[in-house]
Coordinates of C-alpha atoms and ligand atoms in Angstrom, one line a residue:
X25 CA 0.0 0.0 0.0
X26 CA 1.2 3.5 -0.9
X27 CA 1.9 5.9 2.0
X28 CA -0.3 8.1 3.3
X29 CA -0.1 11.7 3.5
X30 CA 0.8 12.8 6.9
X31 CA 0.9 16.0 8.6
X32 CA 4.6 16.9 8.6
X33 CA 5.3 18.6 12.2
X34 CA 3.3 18.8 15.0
X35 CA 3.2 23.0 14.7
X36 CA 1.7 22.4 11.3
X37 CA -1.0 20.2 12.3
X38 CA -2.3 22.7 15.5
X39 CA -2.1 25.6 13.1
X40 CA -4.3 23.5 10.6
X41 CA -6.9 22.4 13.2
X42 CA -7.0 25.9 14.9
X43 CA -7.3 27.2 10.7
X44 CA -10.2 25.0 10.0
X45 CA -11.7 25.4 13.6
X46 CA -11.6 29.2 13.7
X47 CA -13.4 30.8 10.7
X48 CA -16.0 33.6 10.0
X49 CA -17.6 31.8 12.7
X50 CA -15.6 33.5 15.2
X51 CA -15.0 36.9 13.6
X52 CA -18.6 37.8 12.0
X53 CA -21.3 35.0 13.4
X54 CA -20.0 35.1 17.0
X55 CA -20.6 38.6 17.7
X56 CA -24.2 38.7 16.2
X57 CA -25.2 35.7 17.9
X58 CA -23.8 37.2 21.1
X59 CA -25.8 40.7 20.3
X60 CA -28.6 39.1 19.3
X61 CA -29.2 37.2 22.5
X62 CA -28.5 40.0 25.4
X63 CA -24.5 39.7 25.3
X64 CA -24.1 38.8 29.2
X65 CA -26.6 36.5 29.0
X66 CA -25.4 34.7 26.3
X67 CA -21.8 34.2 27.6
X68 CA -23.3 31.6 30.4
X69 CA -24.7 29.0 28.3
X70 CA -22.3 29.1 25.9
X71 CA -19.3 28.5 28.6
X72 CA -21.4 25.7 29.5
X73 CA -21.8 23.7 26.4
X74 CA -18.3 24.3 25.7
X75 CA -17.2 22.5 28.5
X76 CA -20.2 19.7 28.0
X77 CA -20.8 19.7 24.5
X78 CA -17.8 20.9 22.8
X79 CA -15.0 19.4 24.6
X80 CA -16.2 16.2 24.6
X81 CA -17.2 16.0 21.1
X82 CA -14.3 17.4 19.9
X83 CA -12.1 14.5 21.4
X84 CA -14.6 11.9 19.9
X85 CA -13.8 13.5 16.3
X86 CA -10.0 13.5 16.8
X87 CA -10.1 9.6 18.2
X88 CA -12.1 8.8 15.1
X89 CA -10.2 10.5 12.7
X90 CA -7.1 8.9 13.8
X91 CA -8.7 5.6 14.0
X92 CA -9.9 5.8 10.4
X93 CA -6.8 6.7 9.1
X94 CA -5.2 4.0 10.6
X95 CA -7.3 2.2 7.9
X96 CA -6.1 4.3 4.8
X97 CA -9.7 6.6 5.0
X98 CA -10.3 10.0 5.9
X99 CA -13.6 10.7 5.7
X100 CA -16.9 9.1 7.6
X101 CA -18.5 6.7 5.8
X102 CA -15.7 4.2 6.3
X103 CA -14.9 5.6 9.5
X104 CA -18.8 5.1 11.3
X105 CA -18.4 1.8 9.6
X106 CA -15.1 0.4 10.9
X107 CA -16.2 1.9 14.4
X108 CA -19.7 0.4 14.5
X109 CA -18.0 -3.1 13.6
X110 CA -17.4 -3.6 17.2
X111 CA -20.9 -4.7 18.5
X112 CA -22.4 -5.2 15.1
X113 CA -22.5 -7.1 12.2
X114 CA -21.1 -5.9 8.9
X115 CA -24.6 -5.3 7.0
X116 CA -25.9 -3.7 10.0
X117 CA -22.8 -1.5 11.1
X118 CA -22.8 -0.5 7.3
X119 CA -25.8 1.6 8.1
X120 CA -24.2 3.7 10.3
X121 CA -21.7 4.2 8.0
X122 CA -24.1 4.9 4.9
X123 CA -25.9 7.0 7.1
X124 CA -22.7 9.0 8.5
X125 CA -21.3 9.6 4.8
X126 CA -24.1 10.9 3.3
X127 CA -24.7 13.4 6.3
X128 CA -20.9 14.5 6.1
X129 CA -20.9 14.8 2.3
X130 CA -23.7 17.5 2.6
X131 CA -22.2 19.4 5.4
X132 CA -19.2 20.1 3.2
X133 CA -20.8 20.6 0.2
X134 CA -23.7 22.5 1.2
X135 CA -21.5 24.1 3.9
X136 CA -19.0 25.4 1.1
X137 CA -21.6 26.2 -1.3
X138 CA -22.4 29.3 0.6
X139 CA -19.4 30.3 3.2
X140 CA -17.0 30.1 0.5
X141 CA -19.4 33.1 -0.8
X142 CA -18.8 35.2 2.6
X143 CA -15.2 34.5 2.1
X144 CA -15.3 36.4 -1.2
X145 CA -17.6 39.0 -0.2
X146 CA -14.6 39.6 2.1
X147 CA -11.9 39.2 -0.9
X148 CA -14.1 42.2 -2.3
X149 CA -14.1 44.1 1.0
X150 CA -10.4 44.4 1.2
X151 CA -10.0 45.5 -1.9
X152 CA -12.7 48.4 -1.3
X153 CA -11.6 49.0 1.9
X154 CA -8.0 50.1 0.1
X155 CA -9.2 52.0 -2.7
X156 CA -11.7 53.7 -0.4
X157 CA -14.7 53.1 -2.2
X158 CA -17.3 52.7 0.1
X159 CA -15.8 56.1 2.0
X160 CA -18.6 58.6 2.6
X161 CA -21.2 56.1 0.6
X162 CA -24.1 54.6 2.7
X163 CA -22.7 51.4 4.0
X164 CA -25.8 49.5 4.1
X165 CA -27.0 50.4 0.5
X166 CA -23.3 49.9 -1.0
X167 CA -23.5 46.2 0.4
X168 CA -26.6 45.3 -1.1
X169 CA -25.6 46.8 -4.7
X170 CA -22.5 44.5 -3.9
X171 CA -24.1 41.4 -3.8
X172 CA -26.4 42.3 -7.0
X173 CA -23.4 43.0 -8.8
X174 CA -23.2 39.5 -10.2
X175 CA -20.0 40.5 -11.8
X176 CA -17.9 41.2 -8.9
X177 CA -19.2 38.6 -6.8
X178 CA -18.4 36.0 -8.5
X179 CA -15.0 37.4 -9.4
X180 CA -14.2 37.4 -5.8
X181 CA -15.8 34.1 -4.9
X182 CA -14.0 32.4 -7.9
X183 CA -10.5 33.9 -7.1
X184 CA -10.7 32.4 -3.5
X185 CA -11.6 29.5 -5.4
X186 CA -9.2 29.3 -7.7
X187 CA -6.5 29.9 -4.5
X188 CA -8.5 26.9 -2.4
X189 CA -8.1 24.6 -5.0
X190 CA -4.6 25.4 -5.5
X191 CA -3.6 24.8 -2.2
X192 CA -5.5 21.5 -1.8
X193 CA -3.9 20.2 -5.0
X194 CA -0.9 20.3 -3.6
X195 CA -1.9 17.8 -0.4
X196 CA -2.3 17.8 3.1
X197 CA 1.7 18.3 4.1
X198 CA 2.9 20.2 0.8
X199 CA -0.3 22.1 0.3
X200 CA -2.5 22.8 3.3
X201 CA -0.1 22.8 6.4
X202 CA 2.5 25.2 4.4
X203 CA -0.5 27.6 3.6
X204 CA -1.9 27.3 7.3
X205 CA 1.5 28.1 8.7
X206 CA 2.0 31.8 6.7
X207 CA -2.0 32.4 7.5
X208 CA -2.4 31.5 10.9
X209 CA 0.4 33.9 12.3
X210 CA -0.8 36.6 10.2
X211 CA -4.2 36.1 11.2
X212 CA -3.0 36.3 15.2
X213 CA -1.5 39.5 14.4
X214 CA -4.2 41.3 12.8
X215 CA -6.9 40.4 15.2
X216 CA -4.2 42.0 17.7
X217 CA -3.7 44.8 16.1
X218 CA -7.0 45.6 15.5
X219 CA -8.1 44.7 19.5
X220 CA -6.1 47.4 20.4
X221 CA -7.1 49.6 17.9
X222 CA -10.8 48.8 19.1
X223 CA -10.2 49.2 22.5
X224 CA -8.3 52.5 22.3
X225 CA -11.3 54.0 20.5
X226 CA -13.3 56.8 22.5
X227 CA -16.2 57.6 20.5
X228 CA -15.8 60.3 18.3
X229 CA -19.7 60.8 18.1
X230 CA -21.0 61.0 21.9
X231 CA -18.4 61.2 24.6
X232 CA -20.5 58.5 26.4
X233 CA -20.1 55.4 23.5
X234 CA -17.4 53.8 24.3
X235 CA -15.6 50.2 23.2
X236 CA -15.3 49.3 26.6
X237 CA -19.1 49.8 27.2
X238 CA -19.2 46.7 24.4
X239 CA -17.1 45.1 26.7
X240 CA -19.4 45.0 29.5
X241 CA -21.9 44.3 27.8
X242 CA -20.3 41.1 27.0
X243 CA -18.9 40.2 29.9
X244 CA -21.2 41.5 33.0
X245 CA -23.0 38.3 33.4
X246 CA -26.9 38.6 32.5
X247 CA -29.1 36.5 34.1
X248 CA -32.0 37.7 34.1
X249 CA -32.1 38.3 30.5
X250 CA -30.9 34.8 30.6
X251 CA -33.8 33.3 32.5
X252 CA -36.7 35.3 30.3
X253 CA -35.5 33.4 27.2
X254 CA -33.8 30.7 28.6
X255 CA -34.6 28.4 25.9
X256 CA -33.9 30.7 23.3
X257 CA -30.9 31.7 24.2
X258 CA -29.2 28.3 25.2
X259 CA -29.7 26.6 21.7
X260 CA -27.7 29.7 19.7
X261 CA -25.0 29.4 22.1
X262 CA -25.2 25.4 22.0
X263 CA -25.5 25.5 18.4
X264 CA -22.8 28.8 18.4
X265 CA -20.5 25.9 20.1
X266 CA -21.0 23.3 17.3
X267 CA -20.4 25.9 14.1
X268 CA -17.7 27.6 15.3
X269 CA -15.2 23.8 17.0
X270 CA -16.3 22.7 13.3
X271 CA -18.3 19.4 15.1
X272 CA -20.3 17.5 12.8
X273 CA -18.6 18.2 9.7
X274 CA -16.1 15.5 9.2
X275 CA -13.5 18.3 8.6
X276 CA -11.7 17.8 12.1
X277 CA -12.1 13.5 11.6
X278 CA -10.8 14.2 8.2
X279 CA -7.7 16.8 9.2
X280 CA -7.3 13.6 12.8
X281 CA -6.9 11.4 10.1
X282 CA -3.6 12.2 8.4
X283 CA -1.9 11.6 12.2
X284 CA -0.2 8.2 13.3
X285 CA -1.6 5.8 15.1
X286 CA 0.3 6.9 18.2
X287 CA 0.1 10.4 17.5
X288 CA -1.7 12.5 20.5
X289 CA -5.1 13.3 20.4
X290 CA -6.3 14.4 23.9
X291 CA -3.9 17.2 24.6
X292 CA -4.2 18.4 20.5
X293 CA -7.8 18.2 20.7
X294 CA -7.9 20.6 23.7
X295 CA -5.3 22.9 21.9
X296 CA -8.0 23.6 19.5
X297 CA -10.6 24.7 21.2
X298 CA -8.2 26.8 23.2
X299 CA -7.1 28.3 20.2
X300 CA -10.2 28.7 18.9
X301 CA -12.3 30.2 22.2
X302 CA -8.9 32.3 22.1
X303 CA -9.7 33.8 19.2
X304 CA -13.3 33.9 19.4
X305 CA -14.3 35.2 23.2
X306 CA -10.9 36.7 23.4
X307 CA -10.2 38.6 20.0
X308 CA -13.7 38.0 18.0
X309 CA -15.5 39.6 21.6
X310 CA -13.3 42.5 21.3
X311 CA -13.6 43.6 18.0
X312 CA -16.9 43.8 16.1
X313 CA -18.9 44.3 19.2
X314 CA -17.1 47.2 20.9
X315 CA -16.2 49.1 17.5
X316 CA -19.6 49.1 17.2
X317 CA -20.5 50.1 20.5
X318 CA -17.9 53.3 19.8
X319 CA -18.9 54.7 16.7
X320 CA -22.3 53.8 16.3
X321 CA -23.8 53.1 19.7
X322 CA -24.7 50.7 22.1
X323 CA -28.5 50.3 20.3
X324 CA -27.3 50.1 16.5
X325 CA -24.9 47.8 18.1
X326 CA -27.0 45.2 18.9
X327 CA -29.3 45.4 16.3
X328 CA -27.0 45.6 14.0
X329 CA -27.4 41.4 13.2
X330 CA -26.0 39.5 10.5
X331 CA -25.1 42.7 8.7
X332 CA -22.5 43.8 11.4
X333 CA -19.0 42.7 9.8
X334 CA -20.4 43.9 6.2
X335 CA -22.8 46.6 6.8
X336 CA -21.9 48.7 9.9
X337 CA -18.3 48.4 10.2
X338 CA -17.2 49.6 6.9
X339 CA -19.0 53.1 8.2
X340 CA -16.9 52.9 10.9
X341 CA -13.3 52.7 9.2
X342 CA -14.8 55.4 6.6
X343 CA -14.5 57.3 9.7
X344 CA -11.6 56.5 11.3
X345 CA -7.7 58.0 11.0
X346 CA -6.2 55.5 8.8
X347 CA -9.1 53.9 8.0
X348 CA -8.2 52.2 4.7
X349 CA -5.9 50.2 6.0
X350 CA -8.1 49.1 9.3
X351 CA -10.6 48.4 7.6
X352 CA -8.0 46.3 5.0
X353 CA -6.9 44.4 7.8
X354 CA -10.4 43.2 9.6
X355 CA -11.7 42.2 5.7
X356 CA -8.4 40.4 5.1
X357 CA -8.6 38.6 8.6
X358 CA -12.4 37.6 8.4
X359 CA -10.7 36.0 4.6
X360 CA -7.7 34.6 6.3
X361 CA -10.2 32.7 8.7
X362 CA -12.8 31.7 6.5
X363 CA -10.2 30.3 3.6
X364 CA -8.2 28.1 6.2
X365 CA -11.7 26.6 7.4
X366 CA -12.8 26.4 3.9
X367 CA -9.4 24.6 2.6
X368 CA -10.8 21.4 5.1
X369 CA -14.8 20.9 3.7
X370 CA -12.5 21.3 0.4
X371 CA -10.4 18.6 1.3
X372 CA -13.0 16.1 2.6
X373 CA -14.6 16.3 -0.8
X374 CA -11.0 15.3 -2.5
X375 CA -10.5 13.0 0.1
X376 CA -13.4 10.9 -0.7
X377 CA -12.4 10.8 -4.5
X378 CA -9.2 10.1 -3.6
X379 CA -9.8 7.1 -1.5
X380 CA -13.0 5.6 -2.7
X381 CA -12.4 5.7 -6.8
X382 CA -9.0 6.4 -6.7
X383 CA -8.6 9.7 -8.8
X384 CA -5.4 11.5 -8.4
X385 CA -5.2 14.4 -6.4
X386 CA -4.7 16.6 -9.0
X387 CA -7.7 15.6 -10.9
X388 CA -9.8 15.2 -7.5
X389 CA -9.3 18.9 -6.7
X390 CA -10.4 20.1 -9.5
X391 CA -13.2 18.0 -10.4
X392 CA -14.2 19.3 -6.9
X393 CA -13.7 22.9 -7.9
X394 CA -16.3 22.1 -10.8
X395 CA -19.0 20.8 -8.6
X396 CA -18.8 23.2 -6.0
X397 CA -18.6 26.0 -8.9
X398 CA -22.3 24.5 -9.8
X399 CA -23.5 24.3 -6.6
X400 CA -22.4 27.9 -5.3
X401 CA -23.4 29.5 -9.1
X402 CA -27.3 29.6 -7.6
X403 CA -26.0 31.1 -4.3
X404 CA -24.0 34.0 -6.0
X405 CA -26.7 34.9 -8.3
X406 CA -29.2 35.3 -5.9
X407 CA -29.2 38.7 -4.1
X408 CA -31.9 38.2 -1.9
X409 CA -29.9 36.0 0.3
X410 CA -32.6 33.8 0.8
X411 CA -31.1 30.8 -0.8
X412 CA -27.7 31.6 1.4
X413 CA -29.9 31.6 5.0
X414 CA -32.0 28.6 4.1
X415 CA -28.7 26.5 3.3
X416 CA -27.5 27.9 6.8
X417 CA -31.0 27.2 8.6
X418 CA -30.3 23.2 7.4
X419 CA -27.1 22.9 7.8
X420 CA -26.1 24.9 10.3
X421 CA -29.2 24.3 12.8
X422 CA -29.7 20.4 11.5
X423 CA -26.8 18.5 10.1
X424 CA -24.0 19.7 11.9
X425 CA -26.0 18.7 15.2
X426 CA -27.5 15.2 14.1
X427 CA -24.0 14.3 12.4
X428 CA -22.6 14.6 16.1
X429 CA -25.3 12.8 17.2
X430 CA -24.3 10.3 15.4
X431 CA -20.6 10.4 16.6
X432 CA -21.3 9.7 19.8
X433 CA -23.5 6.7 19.1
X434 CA -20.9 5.3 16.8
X435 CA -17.4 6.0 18.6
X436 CA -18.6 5.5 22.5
X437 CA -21.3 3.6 21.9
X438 CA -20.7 0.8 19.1
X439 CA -17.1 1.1 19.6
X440 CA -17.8 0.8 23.4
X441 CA -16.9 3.4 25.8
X442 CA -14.3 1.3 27.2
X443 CA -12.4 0.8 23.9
X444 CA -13.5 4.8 23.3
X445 CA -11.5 6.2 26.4
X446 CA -8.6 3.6 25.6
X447 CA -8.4 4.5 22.3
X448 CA -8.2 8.4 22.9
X449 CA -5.7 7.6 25.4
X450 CA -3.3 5.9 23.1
X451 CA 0.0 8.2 23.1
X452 CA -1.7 10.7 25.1
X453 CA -0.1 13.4 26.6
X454 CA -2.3 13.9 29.2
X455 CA -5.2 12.1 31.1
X456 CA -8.9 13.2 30.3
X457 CA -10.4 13.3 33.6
X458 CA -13.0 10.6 34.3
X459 CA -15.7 12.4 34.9
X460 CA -15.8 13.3 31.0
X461 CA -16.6 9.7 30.3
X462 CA -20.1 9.7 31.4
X463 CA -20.3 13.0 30.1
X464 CA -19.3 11.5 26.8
X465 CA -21.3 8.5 27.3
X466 CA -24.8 10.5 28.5
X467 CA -24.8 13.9 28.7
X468 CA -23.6 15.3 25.3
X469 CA -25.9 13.3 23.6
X470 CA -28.8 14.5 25.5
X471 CA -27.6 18.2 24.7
X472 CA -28.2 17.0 21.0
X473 CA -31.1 15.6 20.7
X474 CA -32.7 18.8 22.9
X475 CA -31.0 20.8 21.0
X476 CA -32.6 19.0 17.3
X477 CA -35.8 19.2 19.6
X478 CA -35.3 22.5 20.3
X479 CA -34.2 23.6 16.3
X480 CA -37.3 21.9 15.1
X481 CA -39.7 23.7 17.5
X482 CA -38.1 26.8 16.3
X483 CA -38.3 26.0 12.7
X484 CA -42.2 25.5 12.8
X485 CA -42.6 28.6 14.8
X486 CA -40.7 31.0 12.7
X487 CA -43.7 29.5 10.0
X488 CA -41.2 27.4 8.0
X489 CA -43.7 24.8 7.2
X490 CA -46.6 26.7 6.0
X491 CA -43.9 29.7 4.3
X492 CA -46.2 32.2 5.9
X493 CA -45.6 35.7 4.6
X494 CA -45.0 36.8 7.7
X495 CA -41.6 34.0 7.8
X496 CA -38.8 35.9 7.8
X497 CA -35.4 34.4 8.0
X498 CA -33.5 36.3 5.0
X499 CA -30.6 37.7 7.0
X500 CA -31.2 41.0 5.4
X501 CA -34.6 40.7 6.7
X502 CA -36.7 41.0 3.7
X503 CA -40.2 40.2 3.8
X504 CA -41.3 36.7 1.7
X505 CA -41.6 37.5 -2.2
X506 CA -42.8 34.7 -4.2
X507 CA -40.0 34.4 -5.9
X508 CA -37.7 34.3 -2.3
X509 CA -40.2 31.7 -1.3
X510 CA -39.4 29.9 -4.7
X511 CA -35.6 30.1 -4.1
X512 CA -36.1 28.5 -0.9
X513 CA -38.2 25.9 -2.5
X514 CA -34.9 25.2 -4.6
X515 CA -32.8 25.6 -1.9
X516 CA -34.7 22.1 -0.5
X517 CA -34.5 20.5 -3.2
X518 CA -31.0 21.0 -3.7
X519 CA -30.6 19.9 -0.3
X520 CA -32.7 16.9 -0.5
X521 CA -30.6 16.0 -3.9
X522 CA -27.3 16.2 -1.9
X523 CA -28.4 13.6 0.3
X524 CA -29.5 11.4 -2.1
X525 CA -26.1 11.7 -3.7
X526 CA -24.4 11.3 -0.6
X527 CA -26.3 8.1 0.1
X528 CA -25.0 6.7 -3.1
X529 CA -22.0 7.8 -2.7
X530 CA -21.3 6.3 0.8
X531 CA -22.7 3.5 -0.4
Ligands
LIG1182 N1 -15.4 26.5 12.6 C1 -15.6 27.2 11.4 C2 -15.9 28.7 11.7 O1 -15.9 29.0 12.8 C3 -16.8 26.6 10.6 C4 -16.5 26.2 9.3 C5 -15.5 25.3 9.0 C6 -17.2 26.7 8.2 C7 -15.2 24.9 7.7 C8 -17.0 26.3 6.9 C9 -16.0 25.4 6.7 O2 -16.1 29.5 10.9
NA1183 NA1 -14.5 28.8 14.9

């Protein structure tokens, strides 16, 4: 058998977990989800499904990833199926695996199919952020004629695109970790930069806005909010959890995979999500939020929503000394983050040609590049959004969540929990305390399946069954046009076609 790409040093790998871990989802969903569910009260929550939910599931992902690639295979159909082996028999353990597959092919594909379009609206940005061209323009109005102006969006998009697929073409060691490793630093150093820009800003408009006011409303614990909307408010920080650790995507099995069997996964595991919560309480918390807080006040602040990153901040660099290159530097880190994330979904698709049919690499990636070109074309061209937030509704509310669902009943419980915790302590560098086996074993999976619950109940209240007019979920809050109602109609279907794929192709 021919030898398996491997990450090359140890540095290379943690930079290429904490590049696919932290991603837009820190920089630009983080601080809406935080404003849009009372800041303080949001923090307590989320603290707690890290430590319950993400932990946990995170060292499940990296002890199946390694496991699988033990096997030659980096993706989850093989992986679930392997795993399941243990207490059942072949035909039936190759439903799990059938089952796995087709739910981690659609996360990256549908996944990719719109982020990779937020990573080139942020392309775009940093180039306009240079020439100046939103400068004394209406901010809001100039990002909506953006995304209408087919033209440049998919010039952007399919430039990032182009640079993805070059760096996945050259392979995990010579292609991905060499990328990671200029990114990553430069990324670190931007976000720092730009935190002490933000936190040195008085407010320019009322001596009482300030950025540290954004700070307190981050971190002065809220629980009373908390307790008004306690449901509410505990699934986005659960599900906040999930996007932004990358769990149920495949991606961190798939990057776990290209280790050695004795290769540590407990310590590295837990070096992600400290990178990541690093750069996502840490330098995510003190950037969007507080700018915003300074220039445009604590109430546009917090409403400000999806459109925070895109929208409001650009009228905040407009306005600031040496504006151009801030505002350079945030678009260029929120593309930084997203392409290092986006280089892994990329990769599991190549993977999976790669090891199941046997194409070459070369030809893999861009056969890849050709599909996901098809399936983003729809996203690109519509300027409504809608297409873009119904993708994220599925995936990001659904799939992620049921996928690790499905991790834990595969690695702890058909594998066992006994052979689980062994196998995640093979070449360890530290011991996982025991309480987080029946965490593992009990708990997580209870968080999941409320939080499903909890998604579901959501989903029929917001009117998505009966596409009310009154449903909105366009995350530039339009109001339902039949034709947005239509493009969500194709947005299912594309949806419901993926998974039939990735049944077949699991199969
Ligand atoms: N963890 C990533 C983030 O925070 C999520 C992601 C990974 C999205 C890979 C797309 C592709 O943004
Ligand atoms: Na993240």
């Amino acid at each position: 058998m021919e030898q398996r790409d491997q990450w090359a040093t140890k540095l290379g790998l943690i930079l290429a977990m904490a590049g696919n871990a932290i991603g837009l989802g820190n920089f630009w969903r983080f601080p809406y989800q935080l404003a849009s569910n009372g800041g303080g009260a949001f923090m307590i929550p989320y603290f707690i499904a890290l430590l319950f939910l993400g932990i946990p599931v995170m060292w499940i992902e990296w002890t199946t990833g390694r496991y699988g690639g033990k096997y030659g295979h980096g993706t989850i159909g093989p992986m679930f199926y392997l795993m399941a082996r243990e207490s059942l028999k072949p035909k039936t353990a190759l439903i799990f695996g059938i089952i796995g597959g087709m739910l981690a092919f659609s996360v990256a594909s549908l996944l990719s199919s719109y982020y990779y379009q937020v990573i080139g609206w942020s392309a775009a940005y940093t180039y306009y952020s240079l020439t100046g061209a939103y400068f004394g323009k209406d901010t809001v109005q100039f990002f909506l004629d953006y995304v209408a102006n087919t033209k440049a969006v998919i010039f952007f998009w399919g430039l990032t695109m182009v640079l993805l697929g070059i760096a996945v073409g050259q392979g995990v060691s010579k292609g991905i970790e060499r990328w990671v490793k200029v990114m990553m630093p430069l990324l670190y150093v931007f976000a720092i930069l730009l935190v002490i820009r933000a936190l040195t800003l008085g407010s320019p408009v009322k001596p009482e806005w300030s950025a540290i006011k954004g700070l307190e409303y981050i971190w002065k614990p809220d629980f009373q909010t908390l307790s008004q909307n306690f449901f509410k408010i505990s699934l986005a920080a659960a599900g906040q959890i999930f996007f932004t650790l990358s769990l149920g995507m495949g991606i961190i099995h798939n990057y776990a995979s290209y280790l050695g069997p004795e290769d540590d996964v407990a310590l590295s595991g837990l070096a992600t999500v400290s990178l990541n919560e690093f750069a996502e309480v840490i330098l995510g918390g003190s950037l969007a939020i507080p700018i915003a807080f300074a220039y445009l006040g604590p109430e546009q602040a917090i409403k400000g929503g999806v459109g925070l990153a895109y929208m409001a901040l650009p009228n905040v660099f407009a306005n600031m000394p040496a504006g151009q290159i801030f505002g350079a530097m945030w678009f260029l880190l929120l593309w930084f983050a997203g392409f290092t994330s986006a280089i892994a979904t990329y990769n599991y698709l190549v993977a999976m040609l790669e090891e199941d049919i046997h194409l070459e690499r070369k030809i893999g990636t861009w056969a890849v590049w050709v599909f996901l070109f098809i399936l983003g074309l729809p996203v690109a061209l519509d300027s409504s959004l809608a297409y873009l937030s119904e993708l994220d509704m599925w995936v990001g509310s659904y799939f992620l969540v049921l996928l690790g669902l499905f991790d834990v009943i595969v690695a702890v419980w058909l594998f066992k929990p006994d052979n689980f915790w062994e196998e995640l302590h093979k070449g360890a560098y530290i011991n996982v305390p025991g309480w987080f086996k029946p965490i593992m074993v009990f708990i997580a999976p209870l968080f999941m399946i409320i939080l499903l619950a909890g998604n579901t109940w959501d989903y029929i209240q917001m009117g998505a069954f009966s596409v009310s007019e009154s449903y909105v979920t366009n995350v530039l809050g339009y109001d339902y046009t039949p034709e947005v109602i239509s493009l969500i109609t194709r947005a299912r279907i594309v949806i419901f076609i993926i998974l039939i794929i990735g049944a077949i192709e699991a199969y």
